[in-house]
Each structure stands twice: as structure tokens, then as C-alpha cells.
Amino acid sequence: MKKSVIVNGKARRIEFSYAVGETISLTNHEVKKPLGRVPERVTVSKLFFTIDGKTYEGTRTFKVAGGPYSEIFEFGGHSFNSHKKAIEYILNNIEK
């Protein structure tokens, strides 16, 4: 995939891919929603981003409760809810 990101104040178009690795933890519990209680499943897995041929390891938290899901990517103790924000953090902070 390709993304346009800002790296050190300059716009760049980068090639990236990501792969989800082994599951670190899995939890199931009920949460209260407007229409009642629904089961929520939270999966934390290893995550590997490959950016311009270099691989970076982090974690991915995938949460689903009845319908919509959320995905959180963590690198270097920081959490991001989009690929673009995670890539910008990696290239601006971890790459140095």
C-alpha cells in the first residue's frame, strides 16, 4: 500500500505493508450499550510494519463489541488509531 505522510516537515509518499503476528492476549467480557449488554472481544497481537523495506515491531489491539470495531497500533509506548499516524511516528521518532 502507499501512503502520503509528513516526515521531518516534508511530504513523502511511502510504500508500506503490515502483518499481524501471534496473539499476546485475548479477553471476552460484556459491556453495556444503548440497546443492552453485548459481548466485547479484545485481542492484542504482535504487529509488524514494513516501511520502505525496513520492518518495525509493535502491537495491535483489536476491539469488537457487537458491530463496529476499533484498531489501535502501539509503537514505542505511543498509541495510534490510524496507519498514517503510526507511520509518521515511526519515521519521525524511531527511525532517527
PDB file of N, CA and C in Angstrom, residues 17-93:
ATOM      1  N   SER A  17       3.538  -2.074   4.228  1.00  0.00           N
ATOM      2  CA  SER A  17       2.625  -3.196   4.428  1.00  0.00           C
ATOM      3  C   SER A  17       2.683  -3.545   5.907  1.00  0.00           C
ATOM      4  N   TYR A  18       1.698  -4.292   6.369  1.00  0.00           N
ATOM      5  CA  TYR A  18       1.763  -4.731   7.759  1.00  0.00           C
ATOM      6  C   TYR A  18       1.200  -6.130   7.876  1.00  0.00           C
ATOM      7  N   ALA A  19       1.683  -6.833   8.882  1.00  0.00           N
ATOM      8  CA  ALA A  19       1.244  -8.201   9.133  1.00  0.00           C
ATOM      9  C   ALA A  19       0.994  -8.356  10.625  1.00  0.00           C
ATOM     10  N   VAL A  20      -0.046  -9.087  10.947  1.00  0.00           N
ATOM     11  CA  VAL A  20      -0.387  -9.361  12.343  1.00  0.00           C
ATOM     12  C   VAL A  20       0.231 -10.704  12.708  1.00  0.00           C
ATOM     13  N   GLY A  21       0.952 -10.729  13.820  1.00  0.00           N
ATOM     14  CA  GLY A  21       1.612 -11.950  14.269  1.00  0.00           C
ATOM     15  C   GLY A  21       0.809 -12.679  15.325  1.00  0.00           C
ATOM     16  N   GLU A  22       1.523 -13.361  16.204  1.00  0.00           N
ATOM     17  CA  GLU A  22       0.875 -14.188  17.223  1.00  0.00           C
ATOM     18  C   GLU A  22       0.090 -13.349  18.227  1.00  0.00           C
ATOM     19  N   THR A  23      -0.932 -13.965  18.789  1.00  0.00           N
ATOM     20  CA  THR A  23      -1.784 -13.311  19.785  1.00  0.00           C
ATOM     21  C   THR A  23      -1.073 -13.277  21.125  1.00  0.00           C
ATOM     22  N   ILE A  24      -1.034 -12.103  21.730  1.00  0.00           N
ATOM     23  CA  ILE A  24      -0.420 -11.926  23.047  1.00  0.00           C
ATOM     24  C   ILE A  24      -1.468 -12.157  24.134  1.00  0.00           C
ATOM     25  N   SER A  25      -2.665 -11.575  23.948  1.00  0.00           N
ATOM     26  CA  SER A  25      -3.741 -11.791  24.919  1.00  0.00           C
ATOM     27  C   SER A  25      -5.095 -11.692  24.230  1.00  0.00           C
ATOM     28  N   LEU A  26      -6.065 -12.336  24.850  1.00  0.00           N
ATOM     29  CA  LEU A  26      -7.431 -12.353  24.337  1.00  0.00           C
ATOM     30  C   LEU A  26      -8.367 -12.281  25.533  1.00  0.00           C
ATOM     31  N   THR A  27      -9.273 -11.305  25.519  1.00  0.00           N
ATOM     32  CA  THR A  27     -10.238 -11.182  26.615  1.00  0.00           C
ATOM     33  C   THR A  27     -11.645 -11.054  26.043  1.00  0.00           C
ATOM     34  N   ASN A  28     -12.593 -11.613  26.760  1.00  0.00           N
ATOM     35  CA  ASN A  28     -14.011 -11.521  26.426  1.00  0.00           C
ATOM     36  C   ASN A  28     -14.759 -11.078  27.670  1.00  0.00           C
ATOM     37  N   HIS A  29     -15.571 -10.071  27.547  1.00  0.00           N
ATOM     38  CA  HIS A  29     -16.430  -9.652  28.644  1.00  0.00           C
ATOM     39  C   HIS A  29     -17.614  -8.888  28.076  1.00  0.00           C
ATOM     40  N   GLU A  30     -18.612  -8.644  28.887  1.00  0.00           N
ATOM     41  CA  GLU A  30     -19.795  -7.925  28.442  1.00  0.00           C
ATOM     42  C   GLU A  30     -19.655  -6.444  28.738  1.00  0.00           C
ATOM     43  N   VAL A  31     -20.167  -5.629  27.813  1.00  0.00           N
ATOM     44  CA  VAL A  31     -20.195  -4.184  28.009  1.00  0.00           C
ATOM     45  C   VAL A  31     -21.613  -3.696  27.779  1.00  0.00           C
ATOM     46  N   LYS A  32     -21.937  -2.587  28.412  1.00  0.00           N
ATOM     47  CA  LYS A  32     -23.282  -2.034  28.281  1.00  0.00           C
ATOM     48  C   LYS A  32     -23.323  -1.088  27.086  1.00  0.00           C
ATOM     49  N   LYS A  33     -24.268  -1.319  26.203  1.00  0.00           N
ATOM     50  CA  LYS A  33     -24.513  -0.482  25.029  1.00  0.00           C
ATOM     51  C   LYS A  33     -25.918   0.091  25.152  1.00  0.00           C
ATOM     52  N   PRO A  34     -26.284   1.067  24.323  1.00  0.00           N
ATOM     53  CA  PRO A  34     -27.625   1.663  24.425  1.00  0.00           C
ATOM     54  C   PRO A  34     -28.775   0.655  24.323  1.00  0.00           C
ATOM     55  N   LEU A  35     -28.580  -0.433  23.576  1.00  0.00           N
ATOM     56  CA  LEU A  35     -29.655  -1.414  23.421  1.00  0.00           C
ATOM     57  C   LEU A  35     -29.496  -2.638  24.321  1.00  0.00           C
ATOM     58  N   GLY A  36     -28.597  -2.571  25.280  1.00  0.00           N
ATOM     59  CA  GLY A  36     -28.409  -3.681  26.205  1.00  0.00           C
ATOM     60  C   GLY A  36     -26.950  -4.096  26.312  1.00  0.00           C
ATOM     61  N   ARG A  37     -26.715  -5.232  26.923  1.00  0.00           N
ATOM     62  CA  ARG A  37     -25.361  -5.727  27.121  1.00  0.00           C
ATOM     63  C   ARG A  37     -24.954  -6.597  25.933  1.00  0.00           C
ATOM     64  N   VAL A  38     -23.722  -6.401  25.465  1.00  0.00           N
ATOM     65  CA  VAL A  38     -23.196  -7.192  24.349  1.00  0.00           C
ATOM     66  C   VAL A  38     -21.792  -7.690  24.711  1.00  0.00           C
ATOM     67  N   PRO A  39     -21.381  -8.823  24.150  1.00  0.00           N
ATOM     68  CA  PRO A  39     -20.036  -9.311  24.416  1.00  0.00           C
ATOM     69  C   PRO A  39     -18.999  -8.463  23.676  1.00  0.00           C
ATOM     70  N   GLU A  40     -17.914  -8.162  24.362  1.00  0.00           N
ATOM     71  CA  GLU A  40     -16.804  -7.425  23.758  1.00  0.00           C
ATOM     72  C   GLU A  40     -15.584  -8.327  23.740  1.00  0.00           C
ATOM     73  N   ARG A  41     -14.920  -8.391  22.598  1.00  0.00           N
ATOM     74  CA  ARG A  41     -13.727  -9.219  22.456  1.00  0.00           C
ATOM     75  C   ARG A  41     -12.542  -8.299  22.164  1.00  0.00           C
ATOM     76  N   VAL A  42     -11.487  -8.413  22.963  1.00  0.00           N
ATOM     77  CA  VAL A  42     -10.290  -7.596  22.792  1.00  0.00           C
ATOM     78  C   VAL A  42      -9.116  -8.531  22.545  1.00  0.00           C
ATOM     79  N   THR A  43      -8.467  -8.356  21.391  1.00  0.00           N
ATOM     80  CA  THR A  43      -7.325  -9.181  21.022  1.00  0.00           C
ATOM     81  C   THR A  43      -6.099  -8.291  20.881  1.00  0.00           C
ATOM     82  N   VAL A  44      -5.036  -8.627  21.601  1.00  0.00           N
ATOM     83  CA  VAL A  44      -3.760  -7.920  21.472  1.00  0.00           C
ATOM     84  C   VAL A  44      -2.795  -8.871  20.779  1.00  0.00           C
ATOM     85  N   SER A  45      -2.217  -8.410  19.664  1.00  0.00           N
ATOM     86  CA  SER A  45      -1.329  -9.248  18.867  1.00  0.00           C
ATOM     87  C   SER A  45      -0.054  -8.494  18.534  1.00  0.00           C
ATOM     88  N   LYS A  46       0.991  -9.250  18.171  1.00  0.00           N
ATOM     89  CA  LYS A  46       2.206  -8.630  17.666  1.00  0.00           C
ATOM     90  C   LYS A  46       1.892  -8.060  16.292  1.00  0.00           C
ATOM     91  N   LEU A  47       2.561  -6.974  15.943  1.00  0.00           N
ATOM     92  CA  LEU A  47       2.325  -6.303  14.681  1.00  0.00           C
ATOM     93  C   LEU A  47       3.658  -5.960  14.041  1.00  0.00           C
ATOM     94  N   PHE A  48       3.746  -6.145  12.741  1.00  0.00           N
ATOM     95  CA  PHE A  48       4.966  -5.855  12.006  1.00  0.00           C
ATOM     96  C   PHE A  48       4.634  -4.916  10.854  1.00  0.00           C
ATOM     97  N   PHE A  49       5.142  -3.681  10.913  1.00  0.00           N
ATOM     98  CA  PHE A  49       5.009  -2.718   9.820  1.00  0.00           C
ATOM     99  C   PHE A  49       6.279  -2.794   8.995  1.00  0.00           C
ATOM    100  N   THR A  50       6.165  -2.912   7.686  1.00  0.00           N
ATOM    101  CA  THR A  50       7.312  -2.851   6.789  1.00  0.00           C
ATOM    102  C   THR A  50       7.182  -1.566   5.989  1.00  0.00           C
ATOM    103  N   ILE A  51       8.128  -0.654   6.212  1.00  0.00           N
ATOM    104  CA  ILE A  51       8.103   0.658   5.569  1.00  0.00           C
ATOM    105  C   ILE A  51       9.360   0.800   4.731  1.00  0.00           C
ATOM    106  N   ASP A  52       9.176   0.952   3.440  1.00  0.00           N
ATOM    107  CA  ASP A  52      10.296   1.068   2.501  1.00  0.00           C
ATOM    108  C   ASP A  52      11.341  -0.018   2.723  1.00  0.00           C
ATOM    109  N   GLY A  53      10.879  -1.251   2.954  1.00  0.00           N
ATOM    110  CA  GLY A  53      11.768  -2.403   3.083  1.00  0.00           C
ATOM    111  C   GLY A  53      12.314  -2.665   4.474  1.00  0.00           C
ATOM    112  N   LYS A  54      12.047  -1.804   5.446  1.00  0.00           N
ATOM    113  CA  LYS A  54      12.534  -1.989   6.814  1.00  0.00           C
ATOM    114  C   LYS A  54      11.354  -2.337   7.730  1.00  0.00           C
ATOM    115  N   THR A  55      11.534  -3.331   8.598  1.00  0.00           N
ATOM    116  CA  THR A  55      10.444  -3.818   9.447  1.00  0.00           C
ATOM    117  C   THR A  55      10.540  -3.263  10.865  1.00  0.00           C
ATOM    118  N   TYR A  56       9.387  -2.864  11.411  1.00  0.00           N
ATOM    119  CA  TYR A  56       9.280  -2.334  12.774  1.00  0.00           C
ATOM    120  C   TYR A  56       8.235  -3.158  13.507  1.00  0.00           C
ATOM    121  N   GLU A  57       8.537  -3.506  14.768  1.00  0.00           N
ATOM    122  CA  GLU A  57       7.629  -4.342  15.545  1.00  0.00           C
ATOM    123  C   GLU A  57       6.883  -3.515  16.578  1.00  0.00           C
ATOM    124  N   GLY A  58       5.598  -3.802  16.710  1.00  0.00           N
ATOM    125  CA  GLY A  58       4.758  -3.139  17.694  1.00  0.00           C
ATOM    126  C   GLY A  58       3.643  -4.082  18.107  1.00  0.00           C
ATOM    127  N   THR A  59       2.553  -3.522  18.629  1.00  0.00           N
ATOM    128  CA  THR A  59       1.391  -4.337  18.978  1.00  0.00           C
ATOM    129  C   THR A  59       0.142  -3.734  18.362  1.00  0.00           C
ATOM    130  N   ARG A  60      -0.861  -4.579  18.195  1.00  0.00           N
ATOM    131  CA  ARG A  60      -2.153  -4.172  17.639  1.00  0.00           C
ATOM    132  C   ARG A  60      -3.229  -4.637  18.606  1.00  0.00           C
ATOM    133  N   THR A  61      -4.082  -3.727  19.027  1.00  0.00           N
ATOM    134  CA  THR A  61      -5.231  -4.053  19.861  1.00  0.00           C
ATOM    135  C   THR A  61      -6.474  -3.934  18.990  1.00  0.00           C
ATOM    136  N   PHE A  62      -7.170  -5.044  18.847  1.00  0.00           N
ATOM    137  CA  PHE A  62      -8.373  -5.107  18.017  1.00  0.00           C
ATOM    138  C   PHE A  62      -9.550  -5.348  18.945  1.00  0.00           C
ATOM    139  N   LYS A  63     -10.510  -4.420  18.929  1.00  0.00           N
ATOM    140  CA  LYS A  63     -11.647  -4.492  19.843  1.00  0.00           C
ATOM    141  C   LYS A  63     -12.933  -4.500  19.040  1.00  0.00           C
ATOM    142  N   VAL A  64     -13.802  -5.462  19.321  1.00  0.00           N
ATOM    143  CA  VAL A  64     -15.102  -5.513  18.653  1.00  0.00           C
ATOM    144  C   VAL A  64     -16.171  -5.808  19.708  1.00  0.00           C
ATOM    145  N   ALA A  65     -17.247  -5.027  19.640  1.00  0.00           N
ATOM    146  CA  ALA A  65     -18.344  -5.190  20.600  1.00  0.00           C
ATOM    147  C   ALA A  65     -19.669  -5.034  19.863  1.00  0.00           C
ATOM    148  N   GLY A  66     -20.177  -6.132  19.370  1.00  0.00           N
ATOM    149  CA  GLY A  66     -21.482  -6.108  18.743  1.00  0.00           C
ATOM    150  C   GLY A  66     -21.532  -5.647  17.305  1.00  0.00           C
ATOM    151  N   GLY A  67     -20.604  -4.887  16.839  1.00  0.00           N
ATOM    152  CA  GLY A  67     -20.672  -4.379  15.471  1.00  0.00           C
ATOM    153  C   GLY A  67     -19.394  -3.700  15.054  1.00  0.00           C
ATOM    154  N   PRO A  68     -19.329  -2.370  15.178  1.00  0.00           N
ATOM    155  CA  PRO A  68     -18.112  -1.667  14.759  1.00  0.00           C
ATOM    156  C   PRO A  68     -16.897  -2.140  15.551  1.00  0.00           C
ATOM    157  N   TYR A  69     -15.747  -2.033  14.934  1.00  0.00           N
ATOM    158  CA  TYR A  69     -14.515  -2.436  15.604  1.00  0.00           C
ATOM    159  C   TYR A  69     -13.570  -1.249  15.698  1.00  0.00           C
ATOM    160  N   SER A  70     -12.582  -1.364  16.565  1.00  0.00           N
ATOM    161  CA  SER A  70     -11.523  -0.353  16.631  1.00  0.00           C
ATOM    162  C   SER A  70     -10.185  -1.071  16.620  1.00  0.00           C
ATOM    163  N   GLU A  71      -9.220  -0.395  16.065  1.00  0.00           N
ATOM    164  CA  GLU A  71      -7.875  -0.932  15.936  1.00  0.00           C
ATOM    165  C   GLU A  71      -6.916   0.110  16.482  1.00  0.00           C
ATOM    166  N   ILE A  72      -6.044  -0.283  17.396  1.00  0.00           N
ATOM    167  CA  ILE A  72      -5.056   0.615  17.969  1.00  0.00           C
ATOM    168  C   ILE A  72      -3.677   0.010  17.692  1.00  0.00           C
ATOM    169  N   PHE A  73      -2.777   0.816  17.125  1.00  0.00           N
ATOM    170  CA  PHE A  73      -1.414   0.377  16.861  1.00  0.00           C
ATOM    171  C   PHE A  73      -0.500   1.033  17.888  1.00  0.00           C
ATOM    172  N   GLU A  74       0.405   0.261  18.511  1.00  0.00           N
ATOM    173  CA  GLU A  74       1.318   0.801  19.509  1.00  0.00           C
ATOM    174  C   GLU A  74       2.761   0.579  19.087  1.00  0.00           C
ATOM    175  N   PHE A  75       3.525   1.665  19.108  1.00  0.00           N
ATOM    176  CA  PHE A  75       4.952   1.629  18.824  1.00  0.00           C
ATOM    177  C   PHE A  75       5.650   2.533  19.820  1.00  0.00           C
ATOM    178  N   GLY A  76       6.688   2.051  20.459  1.00  0.00           N
ATOM    179  CA  GLY A  76       7.469   2.872  21.367  1.00  0.00           C
ATOM    180  C   GLY A  76       6.680   3.477  22.500  1.00  0.00           C
ATOM    181  N   GLY A  77       5.660   2.779  22.996  1.00  0.00           N
ATOM    182  CA  GLY A  77       4.863   3.288  24.106  1.00  0.00           C
ATOM    183  C   GLY A  77       3.805   4.306  23.708  1.00  0.00           C
ATOM    184  N   HIS A  78       3.628   4.555  22.414  1.00  0.00           N
ATOM    185  CA  HIS A  78       2.633   5.503  21.931  1.00  0.00           C
ATOM    186  C   HIS A  78       1.564   4.763  21.135  1.00  0.00           C
ATOM    187  N   SER A  79       0.309   5.197  21.277  1.00  0.00           N
ATOM    188  CA  SER A  79      -0.821   4.539  20.613  1.00  0.00           C
ATOM    189  C   SER A  79      -1.354   5.395  19.475  1.00  0.00           C
ATOM    190  N   PHE A  80      -1.768   4.725  18.390  1.00  0.00           N
ATOM    191  CA  PHE A  80      -2.286   5.416  17.212  1.00  0.00           C
ATOM    192  C   PHE A  80      -3.488   4.668  16.679  1.00  0.00           C
ATOM    193  N   ASN A  81      -4.472   5.416  16.177  1.00  0.00           N
ATOM    194  CA  ASN A  81      -5.679   4.781  15.656  1.00  0.00           C
ATOM    195  C   ASN A  81      -5.723   4.761  14.129  1.00  0.00           C
ATOM    196  N   SER A  82      -4.612   5.105  13.476  1.00  0.00           N
ATOM    197  CA  SER A  82      -4.568   5.039  12.018  1.00  0.00           C
ATOM    198  C   SER A  82      -3.170   4.624  11.555  1.00  0.00           C
ATOM    199  N   HIS A  83      -3.126   4.030  10.370  1.00  0.00           N
ATOM    200  CA  HIS A  83      -1.840   3.629   9.792  1.00  0.00           C
ATOM    201  C   HIS A  83      -0.950   4.851   9.594  1.00  0.00           C
ATOM    202  N   LYS A  84      -1.529   5.910   9.069  1.00  0.00           N
ATOM    203  CA  LYS A  84      -0.763   7.113   8.750  1.00  0.00           C
ATOM    204  C   LYS A  84      -0.079   7.693   9.988  1.00  0.00           C
ATOM    205  N   LYS A  85      -0.811   7.826  11.081  1.00  0.00           N
ATOM    206  CA  LYS A  85      -0.229   8.386  12.303  1.00  0.00           C
ATOM    207  C   LYS A  85       0.884   7.495  12.839  1.00  0.00           C
ATOM    208  N   ALA A  86       0.696   6.176  12.769  1.00  0.00           N
ATOM    209  CA  ALA A  86       1.725   5.245  13.231  1.00  0.00           C
ATOM    210  C   ALA A  86       2.979   5.352  12.367  1.00  0.00           C
ATOM    211  N   ILE A  87       2.809   5.421  11.050  1.00  0.00           N
ATOM    212  CA  ILE A  87       3.954   5.533  10.142  1.00  0.00           C
ATOM    213  C   ILE A  87       4.702   6.842  10.377  1.00  0.00           C
ATOM    214  N   GLU A  88       3.978   7.930  10.535  1.00  0.00           N
ATOM    215  CA  GLU A  88       4.629   9.218  10.790  1.00  0.00           C
ATOM    216  C   GLU A  88       5.433   9.172  12.086  1.00  0.00           C
ATOM    217  N   TYR A  89       4.876   8.560  13.139  1.00  0.00           N
ATOM    218  CA  TYR A  89       5.619   8.446  14.393  1.00  0.00           C
ATOM    219  C   TYR A  89       6.893   7.622  14.197  1.00  0.00           C
ATOM    220  N   ILE A  90       6.774   6.484  13.523  1.00  0.00           N
ATOM    221  CA  ILE A  90       7.942   5.621  13.300  1.00  0.00           C
ATOM    222  C   ILE A  90       9.021   6.375  12.544  1.00  0.00           C
ATOM    223  N   LEU A  91       8.665   7.021  11.457  1.00  0.00           N
ATOM    224  CA  LEU A  91       9.671   7.687  10.630  1.00  0.00           C
ATOM    225  C   LEU A  91      10.240   8.951  11.275  1.00  0.00           C
ATOM    226  N   ASN A  92       9.461   9.625  12.101  1.00  0.00           N
ATOM    227  CA  ASN A  92       9.945  10.848  12.757  1.00  0.00           C
ATOM    228  C   ASN A  92      10.673  10.581  14.057  1.00  0.00           C
ATOM    229  N   ASN A  93      10.420   9.444  14.716  1.00  0.00           N
ATOM    230  CA  ASN A  93      10.989   9.222  16.047  1.00  0.00           C
ATOM    231  C   ASN A  93      11.842   7.961  16.149  1.00  0.00           C
TER     232      ASN A  93
END
